[in-house]
């Protein structure tokens, strides 16, 4: 059985999201075209709801869901959109909101896919930027927290569909792991 070690408290998470929300608000301030926040399901939904309530903007909201085909616990090899946005993104400023950027493949795929649609701009915000397993160059524009390695849960992030509702961000310590 795994156990959890808190790395960012609930208060640190909410303070940091408020800071990033103000960076985002500043960045889109005064744009004429509509702004659309695209939530990447399932993991980003908690961060998305927090961010949305803290920005000084009135973005449209859309949801996408990705299906990745690859072996078990290995990072996503092949990614496809299993749920797409329901509106045209033509001429709009699009902000992809992700839970975590790990290998970078998901964000890389989404940038490619949504970038084909005549957007006015396309940027990425994530709750966590994980550096260890980066495979593709997919640097997010607005990052709340950076971690070097390990597996993290809470604030929407799961391990085998558990722990999404925790309000702190925790590192998972697997029992065979040295502490
Ligand atoms: P990618 O490797 O950057 O394509 O990330 C793929 C997905 O793997 C992320 O959107 C998360 O859903 C999941 N993921 C990667 N690292 C973690 C982690 O530490 N905790 C929970 N989910 C993770
Ligand atoms: Mg995800």
Short mmCIF file of C-alpha atoms and ligand atoms in Angstrom, two decimals:
data_model
loop_
_atom_site.label_atom_id
_atom_site.label_comp_id
_atom_site.label_asym_id
_atom_site.label_seq_id
_atom_site.Cartn_x
_atom_site.Cartn_y
_atom_site.Cartn_z
CA UNK A 1 0.00 0.00 0.00
CA UNK A 2 1.29 3.48 -0.85
CA UNK A 3 1.31 6.43 1.50
CA UNK A 4 1.19 10.15 0.89
CA UNK A 5 3.52 12.96 1.86
CA UNK A 6 2.15 16.52 1.48
CA UNK A 7 4.40 18.73 -0.63
CA UNK A 8 2.18 21.80 -1.12
CA UNK A 9 -0.50 22.59 1.47
CA UNK A 10 -4.02 23.56 0.63
CA UNK A 11 -3.16 27.16 1.55
CA UNK A 12 -0.02 27.19 -0.61
CA UNK A 13 -2.07 25.82 -3.51
CA UNK A 14 -4.76 28.44 -3.23
CA UNK A 15 -2.28 31.30 -2.82
CA UNK A 16 -0.23 30.15 -5.80
CA UNK A 17 -3.30 29.70 -8.00
CA UNK A 18 -4.35 33.26 -7.13
CA UNK A 19 -0.91 34.54 -8.22
CA UNK A 20 -1.01 32.64 -11.51
CA UNK A 21 -4.59 33.80 -12.08
CA UNK A 22 -3.43 37.38 -11.82
CA UNK A 23 -0.55 36.74 -14.30
CA UNK A 24 -3.09 35.26 -16.70
CA UNK A 25 -5.52 38.16 -16.21
CA UNK A 26 -2.71 40.61 -16.90
CA UNK A 27 -1.64 38.73 -20.00
CA UNK A 28 -5.11 38.72 -21.61
CA UNK A 29 -6.10 42.18 -20.38
CA UNK A 30 -7.62 44.32 -23.10
CA UNK A 31 -7.75 41.66 -25.84
CA UNK A 32 -10.61 42.28 -28.25
CA UNK A 33 -11.23 38.67 -29.27
CA UNK A 34 -12.98 36.15 -26.99
CA UNK A 35 -10.86 34.17 -24.53
CA UNK A 36 -11.58 30.44 -24.12
CA UNK A 37 -10.26 28.30 -21.28
CA UNK A 38 -10.04 24.65 -22.29
CA UNK A 39 -10.06 22.19 -19.39
CA UNK A 40 -8.31 18.87 -19.97
CA UNK A 41 -10.44 16.20 -18.26
CA UNK A 42 -10.41 14.60 -15.88
CA UNK A 43 -7.39 15.74 -13.89
CA UNK A 44 -7.54 19.50 -14.49
CA UNK A 45 -11.11 20.05 -13.29
CA UNK A 46 -10.21 21.16 -9.75
CA UNK A 47 -7.43 23.54 -10.85
CA UNK A 48 -9.70 24.78 -13.65
CA UNK A 49 -12.54 25.68 -11.27
CA UNK A 50 -10.12 27.45 -8.88
CA UNK A 51 -8.41 29.35 -11.68
CA UNK A 52 -11.68 30.35 -13.31
CA UNK A 53 -12.96 31.87 -10.07
CA UNK A 54 -9.78 33.86 -9.55
CA UNK A 55 -9.13 35.41 -12.96
CA UNK A 56 -10.28 38.92 -13.67
CA UNK A 57 -11.63 37.84 -17.07
CA UNK A 58 -14.86 36.35 -18.35
CA UNK A 59 -13.61 33.47 -20.51
CA UNK A 60 -15.77 30.98 -22.34
CA UNK A 61 -15.16 27.48 -21.01
CA UNK A 62 -14.74 24.25 -22.94
CA UNK A 63 -13.71 20.71 -22.05
CA UNK A 64 -11.61 18.14 -23.85
CA UNK A 65 -10.79 14.60 -22.93
CA UNK A 66 -7.89 12.60 -24.21
CA UNK A 67 -7.49 8.92 -24.66
CA UNK A 68 -3.99 7.57 -24.64
CA UNK A 69 -2.99 4.18 -25.85
CA UNK A 70 0.12 2.72 -24.34
CA UNK A 71 1.15 0.03 -21.94
CA UNK A 72 -0.21 0.28 -18.36
CA UNK A 73 1.86 2.64 -16.27
CA UNK A 74 4.17 3.91 -19.00
CA UNK A 75 3.48 7.49 -20.14
CA UNK A 76 1.04 8.01 -22.98
CA UNK A 77 2.46 6.81 -26.29
CA UNK A 78 -0.33 7.61 -28.72
CA UNK A 79 -2.87 10.32 -27.84
CA UNK A 80 -6.26 11.09 -29.43
CA UNK A 81 -9.17 13.42 -28.53
CA UNK A 82 -12.03 11.35 -27.14
CA UNK A 83 -14.07 14.49 -26.36
CA UNK A 84 -13.60 17.65 -28.39
CA UNK A 85 -14.59 21.28 -27.71
CA UNK A 86 -18.15 22.13 -28.76
CA UNK A 87 -17.51 25.51 -30.38
CA UNK A 88 -15.32 26.97 -33.10
CA UNK A 89 -12.01 28.32 -31.81
CA UNK A 90 -11.53 30.51 -34.89
CA UNK A 91 -10.16 33.93 -33.95
CA UNK A 92 -10.22 33.22 -30.20
CA UNK A 93 -7.48 33.32 -27.58
CA UNK A 94 -7.22 29.78 -26.24
CA UNK A 95 -5.72 28.82 -22.89
CA UNK A 96 -5.29 25.06 -22.37
CA UNK A 97 -5.61 24.24 -18.66
CA UNK A 98 -3.81 21.01 -17.67
CA UNK A 99 -3.20 19.29 -14.36
CA UNK A 100 0.40 18.22 -14.95
CA UNK A 101 2.91 18.35 -17.78
CA UNK A 102 5.06 15.24 -17.52
CA UNK A 103 6.53 13.85 -20.75
CA UNK A 104 4.92 16.80 -22.54
CA UNK A 105 3.20 14.54 -25.07
CA UNK A 106 -0.36 15.47 -24.07
CA UNK A 107 0.26 19.20 -24.28
CA UNK A 108 2.24 18.79 -27.48
CA UNK A 109 -0.63 16.88 -29.07
CA UNK A 110 -3.25 19.41 -27.90
CA UNK A 111 -1.22 22.36 -29.10
CA UNK A 112 -0.99 20.69 -32.51
CA UNK A 113 -4.68 19.78 -32.65
CA UNK A 114 -6.16 23.07 -31.40
CA UNK A 115 -3.51 25.07 -33.22
CA UNK A 116 -4.96 23.97 -36.57
CA UNK A 117 -8.20 25.83 -35.90
CA UNK A 118 -7.36 29.42 -36.70
CA UNK A 119 -6.91 30.54 -33.09
CA UNK A 120 -5.79 34.09 -32.28
CA UNK A 121 -3.34 32.66 -29.72
CA UNK A 122 -2.73 29.38 -27.93
CA UNK A 123 -1.10 29.07 -24.52
CA UNK A 124 -0.89 26.50 -21.74
CA UNK A 125 -1.35 26.75 -18.00
CA UNK A 126 -0.70 23.85 -15.64
CA UNK A 127 -0.87 23.20 -11.94
CA UNK A 128 2.36 21.18 -11.98
CA UNK A 129 5.32 21.12 -14.30
CA UNK A 130 7.28 17.90 -13.82
CA UNK A 131 10.77 18.01 -15.23
CA UNK A 132 12.15 14.48 -14.93
CA UNK A 133 10.53 12.72 -17.87
CA UNK A 134 10.28 15.50 -20.42
CA UNK A 135 10.40 14.01 -23.92
CA UNK A 136 9.08 16.78 -26.12
CA UNK A 137 9.57 20.51 -25.97
CA UNK A 138 6.20 21.63 -24.61
CA UNK A 139 6.95 24.28 -22.04
CA UNK A 140 3.78 25.58 -20.38
CA UNK A 141 3.31 29.38 -20.28
CA UNK A 142 1.74 29.67 -16.80
CA UNK A 143 2.96 27.23 -14.14
CA UNK A 144 1.84 27.01 -10.51
CA UNK A 145 4.42 24.53 -9.18
CA UNK A 146 7.50 22.79 -10.52
CA UNK A 147 8.58 19.37 -9.23
CA UNK A 148 11.65 17.44 -10.30
CA UNK A 149 10.36 13.91 -10.07
CA UNK A 150 7.99 11.49 -8.39
CA UNK A 151 4.28 10.84 -8.65
CA UNK A 152 1.89 13.41 -7.19
CA UNK A 153 -1.82 13.34 -6.30
CA UNK A 154 -4.53 15.68 -5.03
CA UNK A 155 -6.22 18.79 -6.48
CA UNK A 156 -7.70 16.67 -9.27
CA UNK A 157 -4.67 14.42 -9.79
CA UNK A 158 -5.17 10.73 -9.19
CA UNK A 159 -3.35 7.51 -8.60
CA UNK A 160 -5.54 4.73 -10.02
CA UNK A 161 -8.56 7.10 -9.81
CA UNK A 162 -8.01 7.83 -6.11
CA UNK A 163 -7.07 11.00 -4.20
CA UNK A 164 -8.50 13.55 -6.69
CA UNK A 165 -10.44 15.33 -3.91
CA UNK A 166 -7.47 16.10 -1.64
CA UNK A 167 -6.93 19.83 -1.33
CA UNK A 168 -3.15 19.58 -0.77
CA UNK A 169 -0.71 18.25 -3.37
CA UNK A 170 0.98 15.07 -2.14
CA UNK A 171 3.81 12.90 -3.29
CA UNK A 172 3.00 9.20 -3.40
CA UNK A 173 5.48 6.98 -1.60
CA UNK A 174 5.24 3.43 -2.81
CA UNK A 175 6.06 0.83 -0.18
CA UNK A 176 9.17 -0.57 -1.89
CA UNK A 177 10.59 2.96 -2.22
CA UNK A 178 13.30 4.25 0.11
CA UNK A 179 12.27 7.41 1.97
P1 LIG B 1 2.22 13.74 -20.31
O1 LIG B 1 3.20 12.63 -20.03
O2 LIG B 1 2.85 15.10 -20.19
O3 LIG B 1 1.54 13.52 -21.63
O4 LIG B 1 1.11 13.65 -19.17
C1 LIG B 1 0.08 12.72 -19.31
C2 LIG B 1 -0.84 12.65 -18.14
O5 LIG B 1 -0.27 11.75 -17.22
C3 LIG B 1 -1.11 13.90 -17.32
O6 LIG B 1 -2.09 14.73 -17.88
C4 LIG B 1 -1.63 13.25 -16.06
O7 LIG B 1 -3.00 12.91 -16.19
C5 LIG B 1 -0.81 11.99 -15.97
N1 LIG B 1 0.30 12.16 -15.00
C6 LIG B 1 1.60 12.35 -15.24
N2 LIG B 1 2.31 12.46 -14.10
C7 LIG B 1 1.41 12.35 -13.10
C8 LIG B 1 1.50 12.40 -11.65
O8 LIG B 1 2.57 12.60 -11.04
N3 LIG B 1 0.33 12.25 -10.98
C9 LIG B 1 -0.87 12.04 -11.58
N4 LIG B 1 -1.00 12.00 -12.92
C10 LIG B 1 0.12 12.15 -13.67
MG1 LIG B 2 -4.24 14.56 -17.46
#
